């Protein structure tokens, strides 16, 4: 059983398009996250939701919009894609939002390539 | 602003040797995490260090935390090829699970 899953695994698209990445966790966790890993492997948090409520909203272009329909799902929609959006996007989840040293469990990643 | 720095960024080791990866963070953080990432793969949790003086060991890896020095170390004992990967440390900022990651240390273990 996959704990944190993402679809698609690979996404190749043209500049200006709109695309979505989906994430699901079956761990019963309350908190989910989106991270971006750039070509130099640097990881940066983008968003976090706790029980469907946005709790972390980093300085990210407003072309990026997360949506959490329920606490097991967190999707990322990106409008008007730009070359600089090319990266690997990781979804993660944790039992709660940082309390008691909760470990964040990462999904397999979605490699987005914008042409 | 919390910043996390690892060194070295690249480490080429011989099998059987010992080495240490260092993780410094700039302001107070109560939690320090270590993750492993294989090429093209996800991040795998290795250790969570919760308090000053915490030490955790798993196989050939041992992690420690000194909150006064704002330093965590990941010690590798008698390296084997299977340990080749990129290792990240991350410090927790605030109470909402915001992890600030270091740059990663790319470890290559050669025979």
mmCIF file of N, CA and C in Angstrom, chain A residues 55-103:
data_model
loop_
_atom_site.group_PDB
_atom_site.id
_atom_site.type_symbol
_atom_site.label_atom_id
_atom_site.label_comp_id
_atom_site.label_asym_id
_atom_site.label_seq_id
_atom_site.Cartn_x
_atom_site.Cartn_y
_atom_site.Cartn_z
ATOM 1 N N UNK A 55 -2.431 26.503 6.434
ATOM 2 C CA UNK A 55 -1.673 27.006 7.582
ATOM 3 C C UNK A 55 -0.296 27.532 7.211
ATOM 4 N N UNK A 56 0.231 27.104 6.079
ATOM 5 C CA UNK A 56 1.500 27.649 5.587
ATOM 6 C C UNK A 56 1.280 28.064 4.141
ATOM 7 N N UNK A 57 1.619 29.304 3.865
ATOM 8 C CA UNK A 57 1.482 29.827 2.509
ATOM 9 C C UNK A 57 2.718 30.663 2.249
ATOM 10 N N UNK A 58 3.740 30.024 1.679
ATOM 11 C CA UNK A 58 5.003 30.707 1.466
ATOM 12 C C UNK A 58 4.902 31.693 0.311
ATOM 13 N N UNK A 59 5.996 32.424 0.118
ATOM 14 C CA UNK A 59 6.021 33.399 -0.969
ATOM 15 C C UNK A 59 6.133 32.659 -2.282
ATOM 16 N N UNK A 60 4.968 32.348 -2.830
ATOM 17 C CA UNK A 60 4.874 31.579 -4.063
ATOM 18 C C UNK A 60 4.003 32.385 -5.018
ATOM 19 N N UNK A 61 4.330 32.415 -6.309
ATOM 20 C CA UNK A 61 3.468 33.152 -7.251
ATOM 21 C C UNK A 61 2.019 32.716 -7.127
ATOM 22 N N UNK A 62 1.093 33.646 -7.253
ATOM 23 C CA UNK A 62 -0.304 33.279 -7.087
ATOM 24 C C UNK A 62 -0.847 32.463 -8.250
ATOM 25 N N UNK A 63 0.021 32.129 -9.197
ATOM 26 C CA UNK A 63 -0.355 31.158 -10.235
ATOM 27 C C UNK A 63 -0.486 29.751 -9.635
ATOM 28 N N UNK A 64 0.105 29.567 -8.443
ATOM 29 C CA UNK A 64 0.022 28.287 -7.753
ATOM 30 C C UNK A 64 -1.129 28.335 -6.766
ATOM 31 N N UNK A 65 -2.045 27.389 -6.882
ATOM 32 C CA UNK A 65 -3.158 27.379 -5.940
ATOM 33 C C UNK A 65 -3.401 25.966 -5.445
ATOM 34 N N UNK A 66 -3.222 25.786 -4.135
ATOM 35 C CA UNK A 66 -3.500 24.470 -3.555
ATOM 36 C C UNK A 66 -4.985 24.345 -3.240
ATOM 37 N N UNK A 67 -5.447 23.089 -3.245
ATOM 38 C CA UNK A 67 -6.833 22.842 -2.832
ATOM 39 C C UNK A 67 -6.876 21.529 -2.073
ATOM 40 N N UNK A 68 -7.590 21.542 -0.968
ATOM 41 C CA UNK A 68 -7.709 20.336 -0.147
ATOM 42 C C UNK A 68 -9.179 19.994 0.005
ATOM 43 N N UNK A 69 -9.696 19.081 -0.802
ATOM 44 C CA UNK A 69 -11.116 18.720 -0.715
ATOM 45 C C UNK A 69 -11.459 17.974 0.571
ATOM 46 N N UNK A 70 -10.497 17.235 1.091
ATOM 47 C CA UNK A 70 -10.643 16.568 2.393
ATOM 48 C C UNK A 70 -9.247 16.336 2.933
ATOM 49 N N UNK A 71 -9.148 15.864 4.155
ATOM 50 C CA UNK A 71 -7.808 15.852 4.773
ATOM 51 C C UNK A 71 -6.894 14.775 4.189
ATOM 52 N N UNK A 72 -7.424 13.905 3.351
ATOM 53 C CA UNK A 72 -6.592 12.885 2.725
ATOM 54 C C UNK A 72 -6.067 13.307 1.359
ATOM 55 N N UNK A 73 -6.517 14.440 0.865
ATOM 56 C CA UNK A 73 -6.147 14.886 -0.475
ATOM 57 C C UNK A 73 -5.682 16.327 -0.467
ATOM 58 N N UNK A 74 -4.629 16.569 -1.233
ATOM 59 C CA UNK A 74 -4.149 17.936 -1.423
ATOM 60 C C UNK A 74 -3.667 18.047 -2.857
ATOM 61 N N UNK A 75 -4.314 18.909 -3.618
ATOM 62 C CA UNK A 75 -3.974 19.079 -5.020
ATOM 63 C C UNK A 75 -3.268 20.420 -5.220
ATOM 64 N N UNK A 76 -2.510 20.485 -6.290
ATOM 65 C CA UNK A 76 -1.795 21.717 -6.633
ATOM 66 C C UNK A 76 -2.115 22.072 -8.068
ATOM 67 N N UNK A 77 -2.718 23.231 -8.248
ATOM 68 C CA UNK A 77 -3.041 23.696 -9.580
ATOM 69 C C UNK A 77 -2.099 24.834 -9.938
ATOM 70 N N UNK A 78 -1.568 24.775 -11.154
ATOM 71 C CA UNK A 78 -0.630 25.809 -11.593
ATOM 72 C C UNK A 78 -1.157 26.425 -12.891
ATOM 73 N N UNK A 79 -1.361 27.713 -12.862
ATOM 74 C CA UNK A 79 -1.827 28.440 -14.054
ATOM 75 C C UNK A 79 -0.654 29.041 -14.810
ATOM 76 N N UNK A 80 -0.854 29.221 -16.085
ATOM 77 C CA UNK A 80 0.106 29.956 -16.921
ATOM 78 C C UNK A 80 1.549 29.532 -16.649
ATOM 79 N N UNK A 81 1.815 28.271 -16.864
ATOM 80 C CA UNK A 81 3.124 27.705 -16.534
ATOM 81 C C UNK A 81 4.265 28.442 -17.207
ATOM 82 N N UNK A 82 5.369 28.590 -16.452
ATOM 83 C CA UNK A 82 6.568 29.260 -16.939
ATOM 84 C C UNK A 82 7.745 28.282 -16.884
ATOM 85 N N UNK A 83 8.790 28.619 -17.644
ATOM 86 C CA UNK A 83 9.963 27.753 -17.690
ATOM 87 C C UNK A 83 10.523 27.496 -16.287
ATOM 88 N N UNK A 84 10.501 28.524 -15.455
ATOM 89 C CA UNK A 84 11.056 28.418 -14.104
ATOM 90 C C UNK A 84 10.265 27.522 -13.166
ATOM 91 N N UNK A 85 9.099 27.090 -13.607
ATOM 92 C CA UNK A 85 8.296 26.179 -12.783
ATOM 93 C C UNK A 85 8.778 24.742 -12.907
ATOM 94 N N UNK A 86 9.659 24.487 -13.865
ATOM 95 C CA UNK A 86 10.191 23.137 -14.027
ATOM 96 C C UNK A 86 10.937 22.725 -12.767
ATOM 97 N N UNK A 87 10.537 21.611 -12.196
ATOM 98 C CA UNK A 87 11.078 21.154 -10.913
ATOM 99 C C UNK A 87 10.416 19.824 -10.587
ATOM 100 N N UNK A 88 10.820 19.259 -9.462
ATOM 101 C CA UNK A 88 10.107 18.104 -8.916
ATOM 102 C C UNK A 88 9.270 18.605 -7.747
ATOM 103 N N UNK A 89 8.007 18.292 -7.763
ATOM 104 C CA UNK A 89 7.092 18.720 -6.708
ATOM 105 C C UNK A 89 6.752 17.510 -5.837
ATOM 106 N N UNK A 90 7.005 17.668 -4.555
ATOM 107 C CA UNK A 90 6.736 16.596 -3.596
ATOM 108 C C UNK A 90 5.575 16.973 -2.699
ATOM 109 N N UNK A 91 4.711 16.010 -2.516
ATOM 110 C CA UNK A 91 3.671 16.104 -1.514
ATOM 111 C C UNK A 91 4.162 15.358 -0.280
ATOM 112 N N UNK A 92 3.754 15.795 0.894
ATOM 113 C CA UNK A 92 4.124 15.109 2.135
ATOM 114 C C UNK A 92 2.954 15.183 3.103
ATOM 115 N N UNK A 93 2.974 14.313 4.087
ATOM 116 C CA UNK A 93 1.943 14.384 5.116
ATOM 117 C C UNK A 93 2.556 14.064 6.475
ATOM 118 N N UNK A 94 1.911 14.551 7.523
ATOM 119 C CA UNK A 94 2.325 14.234 8.883
ATOM 120 C C UNK A 94 1.091 14.115 9.767
ATOM 121 N N UNK A 95 1.290 13.471 10.907
ATOM 122 C CA UNK A 95 0.166 13.233 11.810
ATOM 123 C C UNK A 95 -0.492 14.548 12.215
ATOM 124 N N UNK A 96 0.340 15.504 12.585
ATOM 125 C CA UNK A 96 -0.180 16.832 12.919
ATOM 126 C C UNK A 96 0.808 17.859 12.414
ATOM 127 N N UNK A 97 0.532 19.112 12.652
ATOM 128 C CA UNK A 97 1.361 20.167 12.062
ATOM 129 C C UNK A 97 2.538 20.507 12.961
ATOM 130 N N UNK A 98 3.479 19.586 13.062
ATOM 131 C CA UNK A 98 4.755 19.888 13.705
ATOM 132 C C UNK A 98 4.825 19.536 15.175
ATOM 133 N N UNK A 99 3.730 19.151 15.770
ATOM 134 C CA UNK A 99 3.770 18.846 17.185
ATOM 135 C C UNK A 99 4.552 17.577 17.477
ATOM 136 N N UNK A 100 5.235 17.528 18.582
ATOM 137 C CA UNK A 100 5.915 16.328 19.064
ATOM 138 C C UNK A 100 6.856 15.713 18.045
ATOM 139 N N UNK A 101 7.429 16.569 17.189
ATOM 140 C CA UNK A 101 8.426 16.052 16.257
ATOM 141 C C UNK A 101 7.858 15.154 15.189
ATOM 142 N N UNK A 102 6.629 15.408 14.785
ATOM 143 C CA UNK A 102 6.022 14.563 13.763
ATOM 144 C C UNK A 102 6.849 14.492 12.503
ATOM 145 N N UNK A 103 7.069 13.271 12.059
ATOM 146 C CA UNK A 103 7.802 13.056 10.820
ATOM 147 C C UNK A 103 6.895 13.355 9.633
#
